[in-house]
Amino acid sequence: MTGFRLHESIGKLIAAIEFVGFNLTFFPQHLVGLKGMQRRIADYAPNLGWTHLNELSTLGAYVMAVGVLLFLWSVFQSFRRREPSGDDPWGAYTLEWLTSSPPPEHNFTWLPPIRSERPAFDWRHREKVP
Amino acid sequence: VKTQIKFFAYWSAFSAVVAGVYWFLSYEAAGTLFLTFMFLAPLMIGAYLALHGSTRPPPADDPGADHSRVAGSLVGRFSKRSVWPLVMAIGLAVGVEGFVYGVWLLVVGLVVFALASIGLMAESRG
């Protein structure tokens, strides 16, 4: 989209943080639901036994927020480093990776040939693929 | 195949942990059963790949594999300019109108749509 490459290790770290944060946020919600808490209520009496599980969910939401902040920082860093990503940094197979990065207006200025379910792969290795 | 086996093994292990934690925190049968299936399904695929993946190894496992082995088979060509997608869209639009104005319009739409499909197929073979 921007044409700048994001840091790969930070990306993996963000994925791990989001994975932990997501499960920490939503897993306790199953349990409070079983304890009788309805969806979309603003507050509840303190003696219902829902507090600690909801606190865990809040903690999970903060963990996810850390992941999002890290992502924004990573995007900011990519603008500072200005390392060009190239058109297809991950060696992907599908059509959207056949255009340039950043893409031109209307995405394609030429019609990409499609000969299989992996058009980008075929085009990249067109000399070797019969 | 190794990457796929690892992927399904991690997925299965994670589901097993979640199923265990869920059961001991809730003692609720329906959710635990669902989570158990979430553990068994990837285990089944992973075990199949581990047992039979080596009989037909994908090109990714072979360091000497050629690009042509990974490339898919030819599915046909798409012409640069074609009128048939437009005809197809008209057929579809007319056909859908049939739900409002009467079934006869649906038949007309489907016929136009079918003709456009045949035209598009003939074009991609040529």
CSV table of C-alpha atoms in Angstrom, one decimal:
chain,number,residue,atom,x,y,z
A,1,MET,CA,0.0,0.0,0.0
A,2,THR,CA,2.7,2.5,1.0
A,3,GLY,CA,5.6,0.7,-0.8
A,4,PHE,CA,7.6,0.6,2.4
A,5,ARG,CA,8.5,-2.7,4.1
A,6,LEU,CA,7.4,-3.4,7.7
A,7,HIS,CA,9.9,-4.9,10.1
A,8,GLU,CA,9.3,-8.7,10.0
A,9,SER,CA,10.4,-9.7,13.6
A,10,ILE,CA,8.3,-6.9,15.0
A,11,GLY,CA,5.4,-8.2,12.9
A,12,LYS,CA,5.8,-11.6,14.4
A,13,LEU,CA,5.9,-10.1,17.9
A,14,ILE,CA,2.7,-8.2,17.2
A,15,ALA,CA,1.0,-11.4,16.1
A,16,ALA,CA,2.0,-13.2,19.3
A,17,ILE,CA,0.9,-10.3,21.5
A,18,GLU,CA,-2.5,-10.1,19.7
A,19,PHE,CA,-2.9,-13.8,20.0
A,20,VAL,CA,-2.4,-13.8,23.7
A,21,GLY,CA,-4.4,-10.6,24.2
A,22,PHE,CA,-7.3,-11.9,22.1
A,23,ASN,CA,-7.6,-15.1,24.0
A,24,LEU,CA,-7.2,-13.4,27.3
A,25,THR,CA,-10.0,-10.9,26.4
A,26,PHE,CA,-12.6,-13.3,25.1
A,27,PHE,CA,-12.0,-16.6,26.8
A,28,PRO,CA,-13.1,-15.3,30.3
A,29,GLN,CA,-16.3,-13.9,28.6
A,30,HIS,CA,-17.4,-17.5,27.9
A,31,LEU,CA,-17.1,-18.2,31.6
A,32,VAL,CA,-18.8,-15.1,32.9
A,33,GLY,CA,-21.6,-15.9,30.4
A,34,LEU,CA,-22.0,-19.3,32.1
A,35,LYS,CA,-22.2,-17.5,35.4
A,36,GLY,CA,-25.2,-15.6,34.1
A,37,MET,CA,-23.8,-12.3,32.8
A,38,GLN,CA,-25.7,-11.0,29.8
A,39,ARG,CA,-24.2,-9.3,26.8
A,40,ARG,CA,-23.9,-5.5,26.5
A,41,ILE,CA,-24.5,-4.4,30.1
A,42,ALA,CA,-22.7,-1.3,31.4
A,43,ASP,CA,-22.4,-2.4,35.1
A,44,TYR,CA,-23.4,-5.0,37.6
A,45,ALA,CA,-23.6,-5.7,41.3
A,46,PRO,CA,-20.3,-6.5,42.9
A,47,ASN,CA,-21.6,-9.7,44.6
A,48,LEU,CA,-22.3,-11.6,41.4
A,49,GLY,CA,-18.9,-13.1,41.1
A,50,TRP,CA,-18.2,-11.7,37.6
A,51,THR,CA,-15.6,-9.1,38.7
A,52,HIS,CA,-12.3,-11.0,38.5
A,53,LEU,CA,-13.1,-12.6,35.1
A,54,ASN,CA,-14.0,-9.2,33.7
A,55,GLU,CA,-10.8,-7.8,35.1
A,56,LEU,CA,-8.9,-10.5,33.2
A,57,SER,CA,-10.8,-9.5,30.0
A,58,THR,CA,-9.8,-5.9,30.6
A,59,LEU,CA,-6.2,-6.9,31.0
A,60,GLY,CA,-6.4,-8.8,27.7
A,61,ALA,CA,-7.9,-5.7,26.0
A,62,TYR,CA,-4.9,-3.7,27.2
A,63,VAL,CA,-2.5,-6.4,25.9
A,64,MET,CA,-4.2,-6.1,22.5
A,65,ALA,CA,-3.9,-2.3,22.7
A,66,VAL,CA,-0.2,-2.7,23.2
A,67,GLY,CA,0.0,-4.8,20.0
A,68,VAL,CA,-1.9,-2.1,18.1
A,69,LEU,CA,0.4,0.6,19.4
A,70,LEU,CA,3.4,-1.5,18.4
A,71,PHE,CA,1.9,-1.9,14.9
A,72,LEU,CA,1.4,1.9,14.6
A,73,TRP,CA,5.0,2.4,15.8
A,74,SER,CA,6.2,-0.2,13.2
A,75,VAL,CA,4.3,1.7,10.4
A,76,PHE,CA,5.9,4.9,11.6
A,77,GLN,CA,9.3,3.3,11.6
A,78,SER,CA,8.7,1.9,8.0
A,79,PHE,CA,8.1,5.5,6.9
A,80,ARG,CA,11.3,6.6,8.6
A,81,ARG,CA,13.5,3.8,7.2
A,82,ARG,CA,11.9,4.0,3.7
A,83,GLU,CA,13.0,0.5,2.8
A,84,PRO,CA,11.3,-0.3,-0.4
A,85,SER,CA,9.1,-3.4,-0.1
A,86,GLY,CA,9.3,-4.4,-3.8
A,87,ASP,CA,6.2,-5.5,-5.7
A,88,ASP,CA,5.9,-8.9,-4.0
A,89,PRO,CA,7.9,-9.2,-0.8
A,90,TRP,CA,6.4,-12.5,0.3
A,91,GLY,CA,6.6,-14.4,-3.0
A,92,ALA,CA,2.8,-14.8,-3.0
A,93,TYR,CA,0.8,-16.7,-5.6
A,94,THR,CA,-2.4,-14.6,-6.2
A,95,LEU,CA,-3.3,-11.8,-8.6
A,96,GLU,CA,-3.2,-8.8,-6.3
A,97,TRP,CA,0.6,-9.3,-5.9
A,98,LEU,CA,1.1,-9.0,-9.7
A,99,THR,CA,0.6,-5.2,-9.7
A,100,SER,CA,3.3,-2.7,-8.6
A,101,SER,CA,3.6,-1.5,-5.0
A,102,PRO,CA,2.3,1.2,-4.5
A,103,PRO,CA,-0.3,0.2,-7.1
A,104,PRO,CA,-1.2,2.6,-10.0
A,105,GLU,CA,-4.7,4.0,-10.3
A,106,HIS,CA,-7.2,1.2,-11.1
A,107,ASN,CA,-4.6,-1.3,-9.8
A,108,PHE,CA,-3.5,-2.7,-13.2
A,109,THR,CA,-2.2,-1.1,-16.3
A,110,TRP,CA,-2.0,-4.4,-18.1
A,111,LEU,CA,-4.0,-7.6,-18.1
A,112,PRO,CA,-2.2,-10.3,-16.2
A,113,PRO,CA,-2.2,-13.7,-17.9
A,114,ILE,CA,-4.0,-16.4,-15.9
A,115,ARG,CA,-3.0,-20.0,-16.7
A,116,SER,CA,-3.5,-21.6,-13.3
A,117,GLU,CA,-4.7,-21.0,-9.7
A,118,ARG,CA,-1.2,-19.5,-9.1
A,119,PRO,CA,-1.0,-16.7,-11.7
A,120,ALA,CA,1.7,-14.6,-9.8
A,121,PHE,CA,3.9,-17.7,-9.5
A,122,ASP,CA,3.5,-18.6,-13.1
A,123,TRP,CA,4.3,-15.1,-14.3
A,124,ARG,CA,7.4,-14.7,-12.1
A,125,HIS,CA,8.8,-18.0,-13.4
A,126,ARG,CA,7.5,-17.7,-16.9
A,127,GLU,CA,10.7,-18.8,-18.6
A,128,LYS,CA,10.8,-22.0,-16.6
A,129,VAL,CA,7.0,-22.9,-16.6
A,130,PRO,CA,6.0,-24.5,-19.9
B,1,VAL,CA,4.8,-31.4,4.4
B,2,LYS,CA,6.7,-30.7,7.6
B,3,THR,CA,5.4,-27.1,7.8
B,4,GLN,CA,1.8,-28.4,7.4
B,5,ILE,CA,2.2,-31.1,10.0
B,6,LYS,CA,3.7,-28.6,12.5
B,7,PHE,CA,0.8,-26.1,11.8
B,8,PHE,CA,-1.9,-28.7,12.4
B,9,ALA,CA,0.0,-30.1,15.5
B,10,TYR,CA,0.2,-26.6,17.1
B,11,TRP,CA,-3.4,-25.9,16.3
B,12,SER,CA,-4.5,-29.2,17.8
B,13,ALA,CA,-2.3,-28.7,20.9
B,14,PHE,CA,-3.7,-25.2,21.5
B,15,SER,CA,-7.3,-26.5,21.2
B,16,ALA,CA,-6.5,-29.4,23.6
B,17,VAL,CA,-5.2,-26.8,26.2
B,18,VAL,CA,-8.3,-24.6,25.7
B,19,ALA,CA,-10.7,-27.6,25.9
B,20,GLY,CA,-9.0,-28.7,29.2
B,21,VAL,CA,-9.0,-25.2,30.7
B,22,TYR,CA,-12.6,-24.7,29.7
B,23,TRP,CA,-13.8,-28.0,31.1
B,24,PHE,CA,-12.1,-27.5,34.5
B,25,LEU,CA,-13.3,-23.9,34.8
B,26,SER,CA,-16.9,-24.4,33.7
B,27,TYR,CA,-17.8,-28.2,33.8
B,28,GLU,CA,-20.0,-27.4,30.8
B,29,ALA,CA,-20.5,-30.3,28.4
B,30,ALA,CA,-21.6,-28.7,25.1
B,31,GLY,CA,-18.7,-26.1,24.8
B,32,THR,CA,-16.2,-28.8,25.9
B,33,LEU,CA,-17.5,-31.1,23.2
B,34,PHE,CA,-17.1,-28.4,20.5
B,35,LEU,CA,-13.6,-27.6,21.7
B,36,THR,CA,-12.7,-31.3,21.7
B,37,PHE,CA,-13.7,-31.5,18.0
B,38,MET,CA,-11.6,-28.4,17.5
B,39,PHE,CA,-8.7,-30.5,18.9
B,40,LEU,CA,-9.6,-33.7,17.0
B,41,ALA,CA,-10.1,-32.2,13.5
B,42,PRO,CA,-6.6,-30.7,13.0
B,43,LEU,CA,-5.2,-33.8,14.7
B,44,MET,CA,-6.8,-36.0,12.1
B,45,ILE,CA,-5.5,-33.9,9.2
B,46,GLY,CA,-2.0,-33.6,10.8
B,47,ALA,CA,-1.9,-37.4,11.5
B,48,TYR,CA,-2.9,-38.2,8.0
B,49,LEU,CA,-0.1,-35.9,6.6
B,50,ALA,CA,2.4,-37.4,9.0
B,51,LEU,CA,1.5,-41.0,8.0
B,52,HIS,CA,0.8,-40.6,4.3
B,53,GLY,CA,2.4,-37.2,3.4
B,54,SER,CA,5.6,-39.0,2.4
B,55,THR,CA,4.0,-41.3,-0.2
B,56,ARG,CA,3.2,-38.3,-2.4
B,57,PRO,CA,5.5,-35.5,-1.3
B,58,PRO,CA,4.7,-32.0,-2.6
B,59,PRO,CA,7.4,-30.2,-4.6
B,60,ALA,CA,8.1,-28.0,-1.6
B,61,ASP,CA,9.7,-31.0,0.1
B,62,ASP,CA,12.1,-31.6,-2.8
B,63,PRO,CA,15.1,-29.3,-3.0
B,64,GLY,CA,15.7,-30.2,-6.6
B,65,ALA,CA,12.1,-29.6,-7.7
B,66,ASP,CA,11.5,-27.5,-10.8
B,67,HIS,CA,9.2,-24.6,-11.0
B,68,SER,CA,7.0,-26.4,-13.5
B,69,ARG,CA,6.1,-29.0,-10.9
B,70,VAL,CA,4.5,-26.3,-8.7
B,71,ALA,CA,2.8,-24.5,-11.5
B,72,GLY,CA,-0.8,-25.5,-11.9
B,73,SER,CA,-2.3,-27.0,-15.0
B,74,LEU,CA,-3.6,-24.8,-17.7
B,75,VAL,CA,-7.1,-23.6,-16.9
B,76,GLY,CA,-7.7,-21.6,-20.1
B,77,ARG,CA,-7.2,-18.1,-21.4
B,78,PHE,CA,-9.1,-15.0,-20.8
B,79,SER,CA,-9.4,-12.7,-23.8
B,80,LYS,CA,-8.3,-9.1,-23.4
B,81,ARG,CA,-11.6,-7.6,-24.6
B,82,SER,CA,-14.9,-9.5,-24.4
B,83,VAL,CA,-18.5,-8.6,-24.7
B,84,TRP,CA,-19.7,-11.8,-22.9
B,85,PRO,CA,-19.3,-10.6,-19.3
B,86,LEU,CA,-21.6,-7.7,-20.1
B,87,VAL,CA,-24.2,-10.1,-21.7
B,88,MET,CA,-23.9,-12.3,-18.7
B,89,ALA,CA,-24.6,-9.4,-16.4
B,90,ILE,CA,-27.6,-8.3,-18.5
B,91,GLY,CA,-28.9,-11.9,-18.4
B,92,LEU,CA,-28.5,-12.1,-14.6
B,93,ALA,CA,-30.2,-8.7,-14.1
B,94,VAL,CA,-33.1,-9.7,-16.3
B,95,GLY,CA,-33.4,-13.0,-14.6
B,96,VAL,CA,-33.5,-11.5,-11.1
B,97,GLU,CA,-36.2,-9.1,-12.3
B,98,GLY,CA,-38.2,-12.3,-12.9
B,99,PHE,CA,-38.7,-12.7,-9.1
B,100,VAL,CA,-40.7,-9.4,-9.2
B,101,TYR,CA,-42.4,-9.4,-12.6
B,102,GLY,CA,-43.0,-13.1,-13.3
B,103,VAL,CA,-41.2,-16.4,-13.9
B,104,TRP,CA,-41.2,-15.9,-17.8
B,105,LEU,CA,-38.6,-13.2,-17.3
B,106,LEU,CA,-36.5,-15.5,-15.2
B,107,VAL,CA,-36.4,-18.0,-18.1
B,108,VAL,CA,-35.4,-15.3,-20.6
B,109,GLY,CA,-32.7,-14.1,-18.2
B,110,LEU,CA,-31.4,-17.7,-17.7
B,111,VAL,CA,-31.3,-18.3,-21.4
B,112,VAL,CA,-29.3,-15.1,-22.0
B,113,PHE,CA,-27.0,-16.0,-19.1
B,114,ALA,CA,-26.4,-19.6,-20.5
B,115,LEU,CA,-25.6,-18.2,-24.0
B,116,ALA,CA,-23.1,-15.8,-22.5
B,117,SER,CA,-21.5,-18.6,-20.5
B,118,ILE,CA,-21.1,-20.7,-23.6
B,119,GLY,CA,-19.7,-17.7,-25.5
B,120,LEU,CA,-17.2,-17.0,-22.7
B,121,MET,CA,-16.1,-20.7,-22.6
B,122,ALA,CA,-15.8,-20.8,-26.4
B,123,GLU,CA,-13.7,-17.7,-26.3
B,124,SER,CA,-11.3,-19.0,-23.6
B,125,ARG,CA,-10.7,-22.1,-25.6
B,126,GLY,CA,-9.9,-20.3,-28.8
